[in-house]
Short mmCIF file of C-alpha atoms in Angstrom, two decimals:
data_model
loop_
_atom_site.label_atom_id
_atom_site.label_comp_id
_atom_site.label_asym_id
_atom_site.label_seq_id
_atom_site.Cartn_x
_atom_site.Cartn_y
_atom_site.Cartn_z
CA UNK T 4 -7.75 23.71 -6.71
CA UNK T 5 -8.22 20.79 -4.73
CA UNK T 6 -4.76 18.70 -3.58
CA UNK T 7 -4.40 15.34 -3.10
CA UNK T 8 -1.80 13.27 -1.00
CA UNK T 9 -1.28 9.51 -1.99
CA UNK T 10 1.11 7.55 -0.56
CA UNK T 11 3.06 4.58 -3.15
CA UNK T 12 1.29 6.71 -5.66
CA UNK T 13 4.01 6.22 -8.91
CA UNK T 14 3.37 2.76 -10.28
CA UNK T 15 0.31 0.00 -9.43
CA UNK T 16 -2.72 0.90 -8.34
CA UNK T 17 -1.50 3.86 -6.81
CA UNK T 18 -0.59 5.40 -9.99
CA UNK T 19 -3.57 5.31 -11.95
CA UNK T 20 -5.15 6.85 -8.80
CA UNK T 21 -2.39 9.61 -9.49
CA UNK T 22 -3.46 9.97 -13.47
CA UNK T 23 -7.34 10.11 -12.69
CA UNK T 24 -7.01 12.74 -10.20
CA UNK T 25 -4.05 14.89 -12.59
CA UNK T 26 -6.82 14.39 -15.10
CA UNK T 27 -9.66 15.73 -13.31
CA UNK T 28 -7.71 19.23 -12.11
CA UNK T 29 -6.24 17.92 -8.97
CA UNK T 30 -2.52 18.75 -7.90
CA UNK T 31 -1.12 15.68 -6.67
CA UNK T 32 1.60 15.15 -4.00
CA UNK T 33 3.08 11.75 -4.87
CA UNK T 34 5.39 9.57 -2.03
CA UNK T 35 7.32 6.87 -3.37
CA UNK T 36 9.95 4.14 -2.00
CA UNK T 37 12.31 3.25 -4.40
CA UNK T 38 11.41 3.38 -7.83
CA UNK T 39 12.79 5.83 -9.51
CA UNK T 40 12.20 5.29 -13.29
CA UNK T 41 8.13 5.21 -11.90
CA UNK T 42 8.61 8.73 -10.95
CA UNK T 43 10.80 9.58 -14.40
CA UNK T 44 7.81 8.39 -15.91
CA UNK T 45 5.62 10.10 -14.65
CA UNK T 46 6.93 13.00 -14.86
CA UNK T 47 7.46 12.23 -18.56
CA UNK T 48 3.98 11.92 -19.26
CA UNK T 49 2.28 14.87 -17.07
CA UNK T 50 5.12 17.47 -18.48
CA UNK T 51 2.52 19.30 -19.02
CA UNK T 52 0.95 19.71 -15.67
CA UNK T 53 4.35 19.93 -13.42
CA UNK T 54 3.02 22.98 -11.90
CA UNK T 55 0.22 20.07 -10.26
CA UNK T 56 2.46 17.69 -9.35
CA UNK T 57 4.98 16.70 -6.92
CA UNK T 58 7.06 13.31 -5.42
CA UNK T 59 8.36 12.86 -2.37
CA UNK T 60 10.88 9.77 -1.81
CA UNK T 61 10.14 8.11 1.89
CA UNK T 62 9.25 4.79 3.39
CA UNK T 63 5.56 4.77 4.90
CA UNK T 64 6.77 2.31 7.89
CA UNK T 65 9.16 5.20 9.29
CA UNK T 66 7.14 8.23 11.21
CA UNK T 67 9.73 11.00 10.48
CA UNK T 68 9.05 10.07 6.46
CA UNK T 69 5.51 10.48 6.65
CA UNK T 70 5.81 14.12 8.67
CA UNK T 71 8.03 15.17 6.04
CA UNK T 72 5.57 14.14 3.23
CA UNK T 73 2.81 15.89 5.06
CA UNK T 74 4.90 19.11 5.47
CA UNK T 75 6.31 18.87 1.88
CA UNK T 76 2.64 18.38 0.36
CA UNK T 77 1.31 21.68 2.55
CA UNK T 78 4.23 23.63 1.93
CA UNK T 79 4.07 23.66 -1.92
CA UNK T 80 0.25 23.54 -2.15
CA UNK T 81 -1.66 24.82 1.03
CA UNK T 82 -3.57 22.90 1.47
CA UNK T 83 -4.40 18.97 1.82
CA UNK T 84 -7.94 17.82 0.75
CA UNK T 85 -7.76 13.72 -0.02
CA UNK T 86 -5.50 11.74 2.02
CA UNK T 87 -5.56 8.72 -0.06
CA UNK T 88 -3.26 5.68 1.89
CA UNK T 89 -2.32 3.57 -0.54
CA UNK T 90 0.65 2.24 0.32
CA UNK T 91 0.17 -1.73 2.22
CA UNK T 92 3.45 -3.80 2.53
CA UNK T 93 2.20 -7.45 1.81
CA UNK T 94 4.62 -10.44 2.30
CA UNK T 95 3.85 -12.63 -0.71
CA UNK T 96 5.33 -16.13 0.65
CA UNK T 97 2.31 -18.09 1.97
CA UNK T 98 3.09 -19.17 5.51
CA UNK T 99 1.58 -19.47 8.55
CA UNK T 100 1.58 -16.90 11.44
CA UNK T 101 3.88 -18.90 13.84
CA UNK T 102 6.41 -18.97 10.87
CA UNK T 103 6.60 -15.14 10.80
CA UNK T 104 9.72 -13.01 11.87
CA UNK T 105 9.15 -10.10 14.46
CA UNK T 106 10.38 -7.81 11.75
CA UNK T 107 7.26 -9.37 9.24
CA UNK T 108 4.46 -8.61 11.83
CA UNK T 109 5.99 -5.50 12.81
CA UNK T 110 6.59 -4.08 8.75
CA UNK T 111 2.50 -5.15 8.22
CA UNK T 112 1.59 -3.39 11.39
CA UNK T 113 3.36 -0.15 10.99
CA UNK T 114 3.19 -0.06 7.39
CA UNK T 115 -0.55 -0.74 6.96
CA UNK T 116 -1.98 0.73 10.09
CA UNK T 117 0.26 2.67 12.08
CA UNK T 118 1.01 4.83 8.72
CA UNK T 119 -2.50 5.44 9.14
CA UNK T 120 -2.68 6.73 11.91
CA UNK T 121 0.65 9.14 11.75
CA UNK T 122 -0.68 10.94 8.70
CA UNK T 123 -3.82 11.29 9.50
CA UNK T 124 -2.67 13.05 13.10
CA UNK T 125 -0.13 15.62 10.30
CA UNK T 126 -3.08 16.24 8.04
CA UNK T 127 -6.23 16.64 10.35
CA UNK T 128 -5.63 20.07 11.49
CA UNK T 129 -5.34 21.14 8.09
CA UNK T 130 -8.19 19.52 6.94
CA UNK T 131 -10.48 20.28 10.35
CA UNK T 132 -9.40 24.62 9.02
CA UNK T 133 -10.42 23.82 5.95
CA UNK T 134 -13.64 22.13 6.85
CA UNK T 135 -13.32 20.07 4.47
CA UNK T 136 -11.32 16.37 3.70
CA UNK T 137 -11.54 13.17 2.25
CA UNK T 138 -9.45 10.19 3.56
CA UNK T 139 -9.38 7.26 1.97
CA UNK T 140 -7.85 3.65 3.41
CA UNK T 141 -7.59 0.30 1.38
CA UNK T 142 -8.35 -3.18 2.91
CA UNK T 143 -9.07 -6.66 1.16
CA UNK T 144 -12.35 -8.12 0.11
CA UNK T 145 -14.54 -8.89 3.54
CA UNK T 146 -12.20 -7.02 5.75
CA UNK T 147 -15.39 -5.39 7.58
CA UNK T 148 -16.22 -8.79 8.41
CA UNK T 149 -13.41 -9.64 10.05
CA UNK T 150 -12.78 -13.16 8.06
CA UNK T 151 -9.47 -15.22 9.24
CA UNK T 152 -7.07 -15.12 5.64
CA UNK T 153 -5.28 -18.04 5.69
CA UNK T 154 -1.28 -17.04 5.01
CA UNK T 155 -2.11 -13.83 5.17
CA UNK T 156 -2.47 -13.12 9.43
CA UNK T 157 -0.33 -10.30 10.07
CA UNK T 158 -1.45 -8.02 6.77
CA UNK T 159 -5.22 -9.01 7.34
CA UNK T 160 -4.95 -8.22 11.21
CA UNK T 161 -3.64 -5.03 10.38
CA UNK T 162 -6.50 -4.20 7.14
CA UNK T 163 -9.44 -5.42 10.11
CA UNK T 164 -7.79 -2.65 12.57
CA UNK T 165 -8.21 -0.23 9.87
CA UNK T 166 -11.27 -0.98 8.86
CA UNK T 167 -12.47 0.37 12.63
CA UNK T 168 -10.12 3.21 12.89
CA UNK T 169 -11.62 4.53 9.31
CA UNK T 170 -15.06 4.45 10.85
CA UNK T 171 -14.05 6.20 14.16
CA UNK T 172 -12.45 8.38 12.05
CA UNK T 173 -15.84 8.85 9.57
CA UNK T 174 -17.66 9.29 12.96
CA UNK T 175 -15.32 11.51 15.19
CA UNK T 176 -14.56 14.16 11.91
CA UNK T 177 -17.86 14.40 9.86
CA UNK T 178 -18.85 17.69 11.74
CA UNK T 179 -15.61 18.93 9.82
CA UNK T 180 -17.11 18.19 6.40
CA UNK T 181 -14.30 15.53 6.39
CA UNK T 182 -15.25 11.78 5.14
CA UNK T 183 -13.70 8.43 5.69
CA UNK T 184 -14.15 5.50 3.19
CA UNK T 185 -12.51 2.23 2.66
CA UNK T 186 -11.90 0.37 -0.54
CA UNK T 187 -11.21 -3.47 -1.08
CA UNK T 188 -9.51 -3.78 -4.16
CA UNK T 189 -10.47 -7.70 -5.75
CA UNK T 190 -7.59 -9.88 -7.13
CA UNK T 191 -5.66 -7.30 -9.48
CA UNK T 192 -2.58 -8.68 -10.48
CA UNK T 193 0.59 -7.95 -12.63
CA UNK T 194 0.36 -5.39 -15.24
CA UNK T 195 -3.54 -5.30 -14.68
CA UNK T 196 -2.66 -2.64 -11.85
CA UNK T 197 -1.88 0.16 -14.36
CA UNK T 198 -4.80 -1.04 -17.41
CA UNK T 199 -7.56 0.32 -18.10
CA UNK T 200 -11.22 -1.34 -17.68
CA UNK T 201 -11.20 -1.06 -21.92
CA UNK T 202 -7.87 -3.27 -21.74
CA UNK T 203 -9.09 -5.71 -19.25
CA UNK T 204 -12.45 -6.66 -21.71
CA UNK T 205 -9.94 -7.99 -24.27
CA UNK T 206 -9.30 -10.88 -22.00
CA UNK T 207 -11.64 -13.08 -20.48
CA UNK T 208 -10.99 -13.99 -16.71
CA UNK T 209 -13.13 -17.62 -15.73
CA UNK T 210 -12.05 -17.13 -11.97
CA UNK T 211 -13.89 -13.70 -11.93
CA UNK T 212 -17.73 -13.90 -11.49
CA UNK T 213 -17.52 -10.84 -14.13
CA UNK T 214 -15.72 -12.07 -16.48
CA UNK T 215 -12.75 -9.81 -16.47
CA UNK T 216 -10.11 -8.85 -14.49
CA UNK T 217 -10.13 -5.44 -11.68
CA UNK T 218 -7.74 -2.86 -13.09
CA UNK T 219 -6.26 0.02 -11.73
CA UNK T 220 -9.22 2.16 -13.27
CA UNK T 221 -11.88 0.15 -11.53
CA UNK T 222 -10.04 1.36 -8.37
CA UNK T 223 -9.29 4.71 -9.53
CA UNK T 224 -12.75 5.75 -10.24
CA UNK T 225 -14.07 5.16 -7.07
CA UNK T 226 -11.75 7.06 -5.03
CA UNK T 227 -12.62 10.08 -7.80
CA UNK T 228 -15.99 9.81 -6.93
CA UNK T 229 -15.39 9.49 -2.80
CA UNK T 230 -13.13 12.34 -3.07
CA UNK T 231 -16.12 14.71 -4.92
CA UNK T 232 -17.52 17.37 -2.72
CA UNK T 233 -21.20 16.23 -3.27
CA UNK T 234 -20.23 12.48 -1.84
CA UNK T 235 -20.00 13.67 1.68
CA UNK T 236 -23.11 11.14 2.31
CA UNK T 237 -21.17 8.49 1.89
CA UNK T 238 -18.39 8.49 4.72
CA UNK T 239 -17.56 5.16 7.16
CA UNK T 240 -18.41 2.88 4.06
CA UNK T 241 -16.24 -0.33 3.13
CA UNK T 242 -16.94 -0.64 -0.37
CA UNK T 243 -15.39 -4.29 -2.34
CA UNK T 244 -14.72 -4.01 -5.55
CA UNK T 245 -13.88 -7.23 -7.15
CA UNK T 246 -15.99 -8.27 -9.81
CA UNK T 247 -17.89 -10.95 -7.45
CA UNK T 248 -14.58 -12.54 -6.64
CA UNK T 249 -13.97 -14.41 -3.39
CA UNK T 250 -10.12 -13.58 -2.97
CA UNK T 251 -10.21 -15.02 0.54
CA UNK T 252 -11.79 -18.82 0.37
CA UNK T 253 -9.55 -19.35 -3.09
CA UNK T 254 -6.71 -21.60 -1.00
CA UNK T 255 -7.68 -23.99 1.95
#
């Protein structure tokens, strides 16, 4: 049985990432923050499938919590197969970069690439035995580009970082049968996070090029299909998905 890590993995996008991979015969190692009725809730509705699942409380900007996830997840399963990083502070005030704290830029930084980089350095050697991995990061739409996001410095510098460290990564492990992918999730808002594409096509979205809004399922079946044995082709791709959206040019 394949296992999956995902960090922020109980409510958002993160948790419909958690459902689709419960669904199709994964066990799944879930870290959370905070939120605690998330996790009740998710244990409410997988009952069924405790035996598959796990959560482990810890914040994704502190090194010691990540180790411990890693160790937890290989302890109780034996194995890690998708590291999926799903976790990304974001500071939601608009404001320039000169009006940012130390503690802002530092909180994007660690929390967005530095987590990055400490779990992949846990999970590697257990993925490098196995021969077999599949890491997956998150940016924002263009981030292989490198575009300038107004009000948005620190996160975006730290998305464009990861964006090369996932294809160093794609490069240095694929003789390990291990991939590395990136997805750009599109403008997914509110309670879109956790719908489904069916919900979404009940309400029309003009901003959208599509017509609807991205959902958490949109999101969710991608990393299914990156995290498939038979994708190993596709490995150092950054892969938008936002309905034809430009999230970045919407404010000048």
């Amino acid at each position: 049985m394949r296992h999956a890590l995902i960090t922020a993995g109980a409510k958002g996008l993160g948790r419909k990432v958690t459902e689709r991979l419960l669904e199709e015969g994964y066990s799944v190692t879930v870290n959370y923050r905070s939120d605690e009725l998330a996790v009740q809730s998710l244990k409410e509705k997988y009952a069924h499938l405790s035996e598959r699942l796990q959560f482990v409380k810890g914040d994704v900007t502190k090194k010691e919590d990540l180790h411990a996830l890693v160790d937890q997840a290989f302890e109780r399963f034996g194995r890690i197969d998708c590291l999926i990083n799903n976790a990304g502070p974001y500071i939601f005030e608009r404001k320039k970069l000169a009006d940012y704290t130390e503690d802002e830029w530092y909180e994007m930084i660690e929390g967005n690439l530095s987590a990055v980089f400490h779990l992949f350095k846990k999970t590697i050697p257990i993925m490098r035995e196995q021969r077999f991995g599949r890491i997956i990061t998150y940016g924002f739409q263009g981030a292989a580009s490198a575009p300038g996001w107004l009000h948005r410095a620190a996160f975006s510098a730290a998305k464009v970082g990861l964006v090369s460290l996932t294809k160093t990564i794609a490069v240095e492990e694929a003789e390990y049968g291990i991939t590395a992918n990136m997805i750009c999730p599109g403008n997914i808002l509110g309670e879109m996070k956790e719908a489904t594409i069916a919900e979404s096509r009940k309400k029309r979205d003009e901003m959208t090029p599509i017509g609807r809004s991205g959902t958490g399922e949109d999101i969710a079946r991608v990393i299914a299909f990156l995290c498939d044995e038979n994708s190993d082709m596709i490995t150092g791709s950054v892969i938008d998905i936002t309905g034809g959206l430009d999230v970045i040019h919407r404010y000048r």
